[in-house]
Short mmCIF file of C-alpha atoms in Angstrom, two decimals:
data_model
loop_
_atom_site.label_atom_id
_atom_site.label_comp_id
_atom_site.label_asym_id
_atom_site.label_seq_id
_atom_site.Cartn_x
_atom_site.Cartn_y
_atom_site.Cartn_z
CA UNK A 1 12.78 -12.06 39.79
CA UNK A 2 13.29 -15.63 39.37
CA UNK A 3 14.68 -17.04 35.85
CA UNK A 4 11.55 -18.41 34.93
CA UNK A 5 9.54 -15.31 35.24
CA UNK A 6 12.44 -13.49 33.56
CA UNK A 7 12.40 -15.77 30.56
CA UNK A 8 8.59 -15.33 30.39
CA UNK A 9 8.91 -11.59 30.38
CA UNK A 10 11.70 -11.84 27.81
CA UNK A 11 9.38 -14.07 25.43
CA UNK A 12 6.30 -12.15 26.05
CA UNK A 13 7.94 -8.65 25.26
CA UNK A 14 9.54 -10.33 22.12
CA UNK A 15 6.31 -11.51 20.80
CA UNK A 16 3.92 -8.68 21.72
CA UNK A 17 5.42 -6.29 18.99
CA UNK A 18 4.82 -8.89 16.28
CA UNK A 19 1.26 -9.45 17.61
CA UNK A 20 0.46 -5.88 17.54
CA UNK A 21 1.99 -5.43 14.15
CA UNK A 22 0.05 -8.21 12.65
CA UNK A 23 -3.11 -6.85 14.19
CA UNK A 24 -2.50 -3.64 12.52
CA UNK A 25 -1.81 -5.23 9.25
CA UNK A 26 -5.04 -7.31 9.40
CA UNK A 27 -7.11 -4.24 10.27
CA UNK A 28 -5.72 -1.97 7.50
CA UNK A 29 -8.38 -2.77 4.73
CA UNK A 30 -11.16 -2.09 7.27
CA UNK A 31 -9.83 1.37 8.25
CA UNK A 32 -9.92 2.89 11.76
CA UNK A 33 -11.60 0.66 14.34
CA UNK A 34 -11.51 -0.32 18.02
CA UNK A 35 -9.55 -3.52 16.86
CA UNK A 36 -7.01 -1.53 15.02
CA UNK A 37 -6.67 0.99 17.99
CA UNK A 38 -5.95 -2.04 20.30
CA UNK A 39 -3.25 -3.37 17.98
CA UNK A 40 -1.58 0.19 17.53
CA UNK A 41 -1.58 0.52 21.43
CA UNK A 42 -0.02 -2.96 21.70
CA UNK A 43 2.42 -2.27 19.07
CA UNK A 44 3.65 1.03 20.35
CA UNK A 45 3.82 0.03 23.97
CA UNK A 46 5.36 -3.26 23.45
CA UNK A 47 7.99 -1.70 21.27
CA UNK A 48 9.06 0.41 24.04
CA UNK A 49 8.98 -2.36 26.51
CA UNK A 50 10.98 -4.51 24.01
CA UNK A 51 13.63 -1.86 23.56
CA UNK A 52 14.33 -1.41 27.26
CA UNK A 53 13.82 -4.90 28.67
CA UNK A 54 16.04 -6.48 25.87
CA UNK A 55 18.52 -3.48 26.19
CA UNK A 56 18.48 -3.00 22.31
CA UNK A 57 20.73 -0.03 22.66
CA UNK A 58 23.67 -2.09 23.60
CA UNK A 59 23.82 -3.96 20.34
CA UNK A 60 22.47 -1.20 18.21
CA UNK A 61 24.34 -0.27 15.08
CA UNK A 62 23.70 1.47 11.85
CA UNK A 63 23.18 -0.32 8.71
CA UNK A 64 22.60 1.09 5.06
CA UNK A 65 19.12 -0.65 5.05
CA UNK A 66 17.96 1.85 7.57
CA UNK A 67 18.14 4.60 5.06
CA UNK A 68 14.76 3.52 4.07
CA UNK A 69 13.51 4.77 7.48
CA UNK A 70 15.39 8.00 7.27
CA UNK A 71 13.63 8.56 3.77
CA UNK A 72 10.16 7.79 5.48
CA UNK A 73 10.80 10.30 8.25
CA UNK A 74 11.98 12.92 5.69
CA UNK A 75 8.59 12.32 3.57
CA UNK A 76 6.70 13.28 6.85
CA UNK A 77 8.93 16.19 7.73
CA UNK A 78 8.80 17.83 4.22
CA UNK A 79 5.21 18.60 4.78
CA UNK A 80 5.45 20.90 8.09
CA UNK A 81 8.68 22.33 6.70
CA UNK A 82 6.89 23.55 3.51
CA UNK A 83 3.92 24.68 5.52
CA UNK A 84 6.19 27.01 7.49
CA UNK A 85 6.85 29.00 4.15
CA UNK A 86 3.24 28.63 2.92
CA UNK A 87 1.53 31.96 2.89
CA UNK A 88 -2.13 30.23 3.34
CA UNK A 89 -2.86 29.20 6.97
CA UNK A 90 -3.02 25.36 7.52
CA UNK A 91 -6.07 23.93 5.81
CA UNK A 92 -8.02 20.73 6.62
CA UNK A 93 -6.36 19.03 3.56
CA UNK A 94 -2.84 19.98 5.01
CA UNK A 95 -3.78 18.64 8.52
CA UNK A 96 -5.23 15.43 6.94
CA UNK A 97 -2.01 14.95 5.01
CA UNK A 98 0.20 15.35 7.86
CA UNK A 99 -2.07 12.90 9.84
CA UNK A 100 -1.86 10.33 7.24
CA UNK A 101 2.00 10.76 6.88
CA UNK A 102 2.53 10.23 10.44
CA UNK A 103 2.88 6.67 9.70
CA UNK A 104 6.14 7.35 7.97
CA UNK A 105 7.43 9.28 11.17
CA UNK A 106 6.43 6.46 13.65
CA UNK A 107 7.56 3.58 11.42
CA UNK A 108 10.78 5.40 10.70
CA UNK A 109 11.66 5.67 14.36
CA UNK A 110 10.67 2.21 15.24
CA UNK A 111 12.62 0.84 12.28
CA UNK A 112 15.86 2.82 13.22
CA UNK A 113 15.71 1.66 16.95
CA UNK A 114 15.22 -2.05 15.98
CA UNK A 115 12.20 -4.46 16.24
CA UNK A 116 11.70 -7.89 17.47
CA UNK A 117 13.63 -10.78 15.71
CA UNK A 118 10.51 -12.97 15.96
CA UNK A 119 8.95 -11.35 12.91
CA UNK A 120 8.94 -13.39 9.93
CA UNK A 121 7.55 -12.85 6.50
CA UNK A 122 5.52 -15.92 6.45
CA UNK A 123 3.51 -14.56 9.50
CA UNK A 124 2.55 -11.42 7.57
CA UNK A 125 1.68 -13.69 4.41
CA UNK A 126 -0.65 -15.86 6.59
CA UNK A 127 -2.33 -12.97 8.07
CA UNK A 128 -2.91 -10.83 4.86
CA UNK A 129 -4.03 -13.93 2.86
CA UNK A 130 -6.49 -14.76 5.70
CA UNK A 131 -7.66 -11.13 5.72
CA UNK A 132 -8.17 -11.11 2.04
CA UNK A 133 -10.24 -14.23 2.12
CA UNK A 134 -12.30 -12.71 4.92
CA UNK A 135 -13.02 -9.65 2.66
CA UNK A 136 -14.09 -11.89 -0.22
CA UNK A 137 -16.36 -13.85 2.19
CA UNK A 138 -17.66 -10.50 3.78
CA UNK A 139 -18.53 -9.23 0.19
CA UNK A 140 -20.17 -12.54 -0.59
CA UNK A 141 -22.13 -12.57 2.45
CA UNK A 142 -23.48 -8.98 1.74
CA UNK A 143 -24.07 -9.83 -1.76
CA UNK A 144 -26.14 -12.92 -1.21
CA UNK A 145 -27.58 -12.07 2.21
CA UNK A 146 -28.91 -8.48 1.73
CA UNK A 147 -31.09 -6.57 -0.50
CA UNK A 148 -28.84 -3.61 -0.72
CA UNK A 149 -28.63 -1.85 -4.15
CA UNK A 150 -31.06 -4.31 -5.85
CA UNK A 151 -31.42 -2.25 -9.23
CA UNK A 152 -27.68 -2.26 -9.67
CA UNK A 153 -25.74 -4.50 -12.15
CA UNK A 154 -24.26 -7.69 -10.23
CA UNK A 155 -20.61 -6.67 -10.91
CA UNK A 156 -21.06 -2.87 -9.74
CA UNK A 157 -23.36 -4.06 -6.89
CA UNK A 158 -20.47 -6.29 -5.56
CA UNK A 159 -18.09 -3.31 -5.66
CA UNK A 160 -20.42 -0.84 -4.18
CA UNK A 161 -21.04 -3.26 -1.19
CA UNK A 162 -17.22 -3.64 -0.96
CA UNK A 163 -16.50 0.15 -1.03
CA UNK A 164 -19.35 0.85 1.54
CA UNK A 165 -18.56 -1.74 4.12
CA UNK A 166 -14.65 -2.46 3.65
CA UNK A 167 -12.72 0.12 1.61
CA UNK A 168 -12.03 1.56 -1.89
CA UNK A 169 -10.57 -0.67 -4.64
CA UNK A 170 -7.31 1.05 -4.38
CA UNK A 171 -6.80 0.13 -0.79
CA UNK A 172 -8.18 -3.47 -1.04
CA UNK A 173 -6.49 -4.25 -4.62
CA UNK A 174 -2.79 -3.20 -3.23
CA UNK A 175 -3.53 -5.11 -0.02
CA UNK A 176 -4.63 -8.32 -1.70
CA UNK A 177 -1.79 -8.05 -4.58
CA UNK A 178 0.82 -7.71 -1.70
CA UNK A 179 -0.82 -10.84 -0.11
CA UNK A 180 -0.39 -12.63 -3.31
CA UNK A 181 3.23 -11.74 -3.45
CA UNK A 182 3.88 -12.81 -0.06
CA UNK A 183 1.91 -16.04 -0.77
CA UNK A 184 4.24 -16.82 -3.53
CA UNK A 185 7.22 -16.01 -1.37
CA UNK A 186 5.99 -18.42 1.46
CA UNK A 187 5.40 -21.29 -1.14
CA UNK A 188 9.08 -21.10 -1.87
CA UNK A 189 10.07 -21.69 1.77
CA UNK A 190 7.51 -24.10 2.58
CA UNK A 191 8.07 -27.98 2.28
CA UNK A 192 4.79 -29.25 3.87
CA UNK A 193 2.33 -30.12 1.11
CA UNK A 194 -0.71 -29.55 3.45
CA UNK A 195 0.61 -26.03 4.05
CA UNK A 196 1.08 -25.23 0.37
CA UNK A 197 -2.53 -26.42 -0.35
CA UNK A 198 -3.92 -24.16 2.23
CA UNK A 199 -1.71 -21.27 1.12
CA UNK A 200 -2.75 -22.05 -2.70
CA UNK A 201 -6.23 -22.20 -1.98
CA UNK A 202 -6.02 -18.70 -0.08
CA UNK A 203 -4.14 -17.27 -3.01
CA UNK A 204 -6.75 -18.33 -5.59
CA UNK A 205 -9.52 -16.85 -3.39
CA UNK A 206 -7.45 -13.77 -2.96
CA UNK A 207 -7.01 -13.52 -6.87
CA UNK A 208 -10.63 -13.89 -7.34
CA UNK A 209 -11.34 -11.00 -4.94
CA UNK A 210 -9.00 -8.77 -7.15
CA UNK A 211 -10.61 -9.81 -10.45
CA UNK A 212 -14.02 -8.87 -9.01
CA UNK A 213 -12.80 -5.63 -8.12
CA UNK A 214 -13.42 -2.65 -10.54
CA UNK A 215 -9.89 -1.32 -10.07
CA UNK A 216 -8.16 -1.97 -13.36
CA UNK A 217 -4.59 -1.02 -12.10
CA UNK A 218 -5.09 -3.75 -9.23
CA UNK A 219 -6.26 -6.28 -11.86
CA UNK A 220 -3.41 -5.63 -14.19
CA UNK A 221 -1.00 -5.84 -11.18
CA UNK A 222 -2.32 -9.33 -9.99
CA UNK A 223 -1.82 -10.65 -13.58
CA UNK A 224 1.77 -9.27 -13.63
CA UNK A 225 2.35 -10.97 -10.24
CA UNK A 226 0.81 -14.42 -11.14
CA UNK A 227 2.48 -14.31 -14.64
CA UNK A 228 6.10 -13.41 -13.28
CA UNK A 229 5.65 -15.86 -10.30
CA UNK A 230 4.56 -18.71 -12.72
CA UNK A 231 7.59 -18.38 -14.83
CA UNK A 232 9.89 -17.99 -11.74
CA UNK A 233 8.72 -21.16 -10.29
CA UNK A 234 8.45 -23.43 -13.57
CA UNK A 235 11.71 -22.35 -15.02
CA UNK A 236 13.48 -24.11 -12.21
CA UNK A 237 12.08 -27.34 -13.71
CA UNK A 238 11.59 -26.68 -17.41
CA UNK A 239 12.30 -23.34 -19.22
CA UNK A 240 9.83 -24.35 -21.97
CA UNK A 241 6.91 -25.06 -19.50
CA UNK A 242 7.78 -21.75 -17.90
CA UNK A 243 7.31 -19.74 -20.98
CA UNK A 244 4.50 -21.67 -22.21
CA UNK A 245 2.58 -21.12 -18.89
CA UNK A 246 3.69 -17.45 -18.88
CA UNK A 247 2.18 -17.05 -22.49
CA UNK A 248 -1.07 -18.71 -21.45
CA UNK A 249 -1.37 -16.39 -18.43
CA UNK A 250 -0.64 -13.41 -20.57
CA UNK A 251 -3.23 -14.50 -23.20
CA UNK A 252 -5.72 -14.91 -20.18
CA UNK A 253 -4.77 -11.52 -18.89
CA UNK A 254 -5.45 -9.85 -22.11
CA UNK A 255 -8.88 -11.68 -22.52
CA UNK A 256 -9.89 -10.75 -18.92
CA UNK A 257 -8.94 -7.30 -19.15
CA UNK A 258 -10.57 -6.51 -22.64
CA UNK A 259 -13.86 -8.05 -21.19
CA UNK A 260 -13.61 -6.37 -17.87
CA UNK A 261 -16.96 -4.52 -17.10
CA UNK A 262 -15.08 -1.39 -15.96
CA UNK A 263 -12.73 -1.49 -18.96
CA UNK A 264 -15.56 -1.74 -21.30
CA UNK A 265 -17.54 1.39 -19.51
CA UNK A 266 -14.41 3.59 -19.74
CA UNK A 267 -13.00 2.61 -23.06
CA UNK A 268 -11.91 5.67 -24.99
CA UNK A 269 -12.76 8.07 -22.10
CA UNK A 270 -9.92 8.15 -19.59
CA UNK A 271 -10.33 11.30 -17.36
CA UNK A 272 -6.96 10.80 -15.86
CA UNK A 273 -5.21 12.17 -18.98
CA UNK A 274 -6.85 15.45 -18.48
CA UNK A 275 -6.08 15.59 -14.79
CA UNK A 276 -2.23 14.71 -15.54
CA UNK A 277 -2.11 17.28 -18.12
CA UNK A 278 -3.67 19.93 -15.94
CA UNK A 279 -1.35 19.02 -13.04
CA UNK A 280 1.79 19.11 -15.12
CA UNK A 281 0.85 22.67 -16.32
CA UNK A 282 0.32 23.64 -12.84
CA UNK A 283 3.42 22.15 -11.60
CA UNK A 284 5.47 24.03 -14.27
CA UNK A 285 4.43 27.24 -12.73
CA UNK A 286 6.01 26.42 -9.38
CA UNK A 287 8.46 23.70 -10.37
CA UNK A 288 11.10 24.01 -7.56
CA UNK A 289 9.27 24.71 -4.33
CA UNK A 290 5.85 23.79 -5.10
CA UNK A 291 2.64 25.51 -3.86
CA UNK A 292 2.51 24.09 -0.19
CA UNK A 293 -0.42 21.78 0.65
CA UNK A 294 -2.63 24.59 1.96
CA UNK A 295 -2.23 26.82 -0.88
CA UNK A 296 -2.47 23.82 -3.33
CA UNK A 297 -5.81 22.70 -1.74
CA UNK A 298 -7.39 26.00 -2.68
CA UNK A 299 -5.69 26.98 -6.11
CA UNK A 300 -5.73 23.50 -7.54
CA UNK A 301 -9.42 22.95 -7.10
CA UNK A 302 -10.36 26.72 -8.00
CA UNK A 303 -8.28 26.90 -11.17
CA UNK A 304 -9.49 23.49 -12.29
CA UNK A 305 -13.15 24.84 -12.80
CA UNK A 306 -11.64 27.68 -14.83
CA UNK A 307 -9.65 25.34 -17.05
CA UNK A 308 -11.89 24.35 -20.07
CA UNK A 309 -9.79 21.17 -20.83
CA UNK A 310 -9.84 19.61 -17.46
CA UNK A 311 -13.40 20.77 -16.65
CA UNK A 312 -14.87 19.08 -19.76
CA UNK A 313 -12.59 15.92 -19.86
CA UNK A 314 -12.28 15.23 -16.02
CA UNK A 315 -14.81 17.04 -13.79
CA UNK A 316 -17.89 16.41 -15.94
CA UNK A 317 -17.21 12.81 -16.68
CA UNK A 318 -16.28 12.02 -13.12
CA UNK A 319 -19.23 13.66 -11.57
CA UNK A 320 -21.67 12.16 -14.06
CA UNK A 321 -20.01 8.65 -13.55
CA UNK A 322 -19.78 8.88 -9.71
CA UNK A 323 -22.56 10.97 -8.23
CA UNK A 324 -20.87 10.77 -4.72
CA UNK A 325 -18.19 12.97 -5.89
CA UNK A 326 -20.59 15.78 -6.64
CA UNK A 327 -21.98 15.29 -3.17
CA UNK A 328 -18.51 15.78 -1.69
CA UNK A 329 -18.09 19.17 -3.22
CA UNK A 330 -14.99 20.80 -4.37
CA UNK A 331 -12.36 19.26 -2.36
CA UNK A 332 -8.91 17.56 -2.91
CA UNK A 333 -10.30 14.16 -1.81
CA UNK A 334 -11.99 13.98 -5.31
CA UNK A 335 -10.00 16.76 -7.32
CA UNK A 336 -6.60 15.42 -6.84
CA UNK A 337 -3.75 14.70 -9.46
CA UNK A 338 -4.22 10.97 -9.49
CA UNK A 339 -0.58 10.44 -9.33
CA UNK A 340 1.68 10.44 -6.17
CA UNK A 341 4.78 11.94 -7.99
CA UNK A 342 2.59 14.97 -9.34
CA UNK A 343 0.98 15.27 -5.96
CA UNK A 344 4.33 15.55 -4.25
CA UNK A 345 5.75 17.93 -6.99
CA UNK A 346 2.79 20.19 -6.72
CA UNK A 347 2.74 20.31 -2.74
CA UNK A 348 6.48 20.65 -2.02
CA UNK A 349 8.37 20.90 -5.19
CA UNK A 350 11.32 18.85 -6.59
CA UNK A 351 12.34 17.61 -3.15
CA UNK A 352 9.16 15.50 -2.80
CA UNK A 353 9.57 13.70 -6.14
CA UNK A 354 13.22 13.16 -5.16
CA UNK A 355 12.31 11.66 -1.83
CA UNK A 356 9.60 9.26 -3.14
CA UNK A 357 11.95 8.16 -5.92
CA UNK A 358 14.61 7.49 -3.28
CA UNK A 359 12.13 5.29 -1.25
CA UNK A 360 11.60 3.11 -4.26
CA UNK A 361 15.32 2.87 -5.02
CA UNK A 362 16.51 2.36 -1.51
CA UNK A 363 13.78 -0.25 -0.78
CA UNK A 364 14.67 -2.07 -4.16
CA UNK A 365 18.25 -2.80 -2.67
CA UNK A 366 17.25 -4.19 0.70
CA UNK A 367 19.33 -7.42 1.11
CA UNK A 368 16.53 -9.81 0.55
CA UNK A 369 18.62 -12.68 -0.85
CA UNK A 370 16.44 -15.08 -2.96
CA UNK A 371 13.32 -13.20 -2.02
CA UNK A 372 14.41 -10.02 -3.94
CA UNK A 373 12.14 -10.91 -6.92
CA UNK A 374 9.22 -10.81 -4.56
CA UNK A 375 10.19 -7.54 -3.05
CA UNK A 376 10.57 -6.10 -6.60
CA UNK A 377 7.17 -7.32 -7.59
CA UNK A 378 5.60 -5.56 -4.52
CA UNK A 379 7.45 -2.30 -5.46
CA UNK A 380 6.30 -2.69 -9.10
CA UNK A 381 2.62 -2.86 -7.90
CA UNK A 382 3.15 0.03 -5.52
CA UNK A 383 4.67 2.07 -8.43
CA UNK A 384 1.77 1.19 -10.72
CA UNK A 385 -0.58 2.26 -8.03
CA UNK A 386 1.48 5.60 -7.32
CA UNK A 387 1.09 6.42 -11.04
CA UNK A 388 -2.60 6.51 -10.74
CA UNK A 389 -3.39 7.53 -7.12
CA UNK A 390 -2.16 10.15 -4.66
CA UNK A 391 -0.68 9.23 -1.31
CA UNK A 392 -3.18 9.62 1.58
CA UNK A 393 -6.60 8.15 1.92
CA UNK A 394 -6.14 6.45 -1.65
CA UNK A 395 -2.59 5.20 -1.43
CA UNK A 396 -2.14 4.79 2.32
CA UNK A 397 1.18 5.83 4.02
CA UNK A 398 0.22 3.49 6.73
CA UNK A 399 0.36 0.42 4.47
CA UNK A 400 3.45 1.68 2.46
CA UNK A 401 5.49 2.21 5.83
CA UNK A 402 4.27 -0.97 7.36
CA UNK A 403 4.95 -3.21 4.35
CA UNK A 404 8.43 -1.78 3.84
CA UNK A 405 8.95 -2.25 7.50
CA UNK A 406 8.05 -5.97 7.13
CA UNK A 407 10.34 -6.45 4.07
CA UNK A 408 13.38 -4.65 5.85
CA UNK A 409 12.87 -6.79 8.92
CA UNK A 410 12.57 -9.92 6.97
CA UNK A 411 15.60 -9.12 4.85
CA UNK A 412 18.32 -10.31 7.26
CA UNK A 413 16.58 -13.52 8.28
CA UNK A 414 15.79 -14.36 4.53
CA UNK A 415 19.65 -13.91 3.81
CA UNK A 416 20.65 -16.06 6.78
CA UNK A 417 18.04 -18.86 5.60
CA UNK A 418 19.48 -18.67 2.05
CA UNK A 419 23.03 -18.90 3.14
CA UNK A 420 22.39 -21.83 5.84
#
C-alpha cells in the first residue's frame, strides 16, 4: 500500500464514524427510516474499521469520564437481569423496552473503546439546528400546502401535522432545545460574523418551532435556555444589561406561558398528578426490587382501572382529550407513569432510580471546561423531560445516549481549546 493510499484510508476511516453519527443524529426526530438505517450501518462498520486500522487499543486507557458509559450499559443490563426473576413471561412491553435501551448498550461499548477525534460539538450543533429548521419548514409546508384536518383550530392543526408526519412534541421538543443549547455553545467559539448570523437565524427559527409546539415542558425549557444563555453572554459586557435582559426574557416567558393554548386548555386539570400518586402507591408495595417490566405491564394497567382516583382523574380526562389513546387500548404506551424515575422504580426497583441519578451526576461532571454551563443546561432540560415522561418511545434512549456521547467526546477537545 503506497503512503498516499494509506493516508487516504486513515483519513476516510477517521471521518466515516463522524458522518455516520451525524446521519443518525439528523434522523432521530423522523424515526426509523432507510436514511437512519444507512447512518447506523455507516456508524457501526466505520467504528470497527477505525478501531483496528488506527490501532486504538495501543493507546487506550481508562478515564473517569468513561463511567458514564458503564452506567449506560448497566441501564440496559438491569432489564434482562430483572426479567430473569420475573414470574411473568416476557411481554411485548418488556421486549419493546429492551429494544429501546439497546442504544445504551451500543453507545456504551463504542464510548469505552474510543471514537474518532474528528468529532466536534459544532458539527453536531450545525446538523441539529439545520434539522430543526427543516422540521419547521416541513410543518409549514404541510400546514399551508395541504387540506388535512381543515376543521381543527390552527394551533392544534399545526401540532397534529407535526405529530403525524414527524414525531411527538416530547421528541421534537427535546431535540430542538438541545439544538438551541449547542447553538449558544457554538456562538461562543465562533468569531466569524457571517457564521454567527447564520447560527442566530437558525436558532430563532428553532425557538419558533418549539413555541408553536403543544409541549409545555419543551416550551418552559426553551425559555430557561434562552434566559440563562442571554444572562451568560451579556454579563461579560455589563451585569446590568444581563439582568435587565434576563428580567425581560422572564416576563416574556410568563406572558407566553400563561397565554399558551395548551396551558389554557389544561388549566386546573393536570392528569399527571393522579398518575404520579397512583405510581407512588404502587411503588411502595414493591419498593426494593420492583415488579419487573413484564409483570408491571399487566398489573399497572389492570389495577389502574380498579383505582377510582386515577380512573376518574387520569384515564377519563386523557381518553376524552385525546381520542387516539382510546383506540390504542389498555397498553403501557398510553397508561405509563409519566416520569422516568417512577418508571424505573416500578420496573426494577431502587437500583433503577440509583442508576438514572448516577447517569445525571456522572454526566454533570464531565470535564467540559468553559462549556460546562451548556452541558448543565442540556441535563436540566433532560431532567425536566424525565420528570414528565418515561424512557422509551417518549424519552428516547437513542437520543440520551448519543447526546451524552457527543458531550463526552467533545469534552477533551473543549478543554484543550480553552487552555490553548
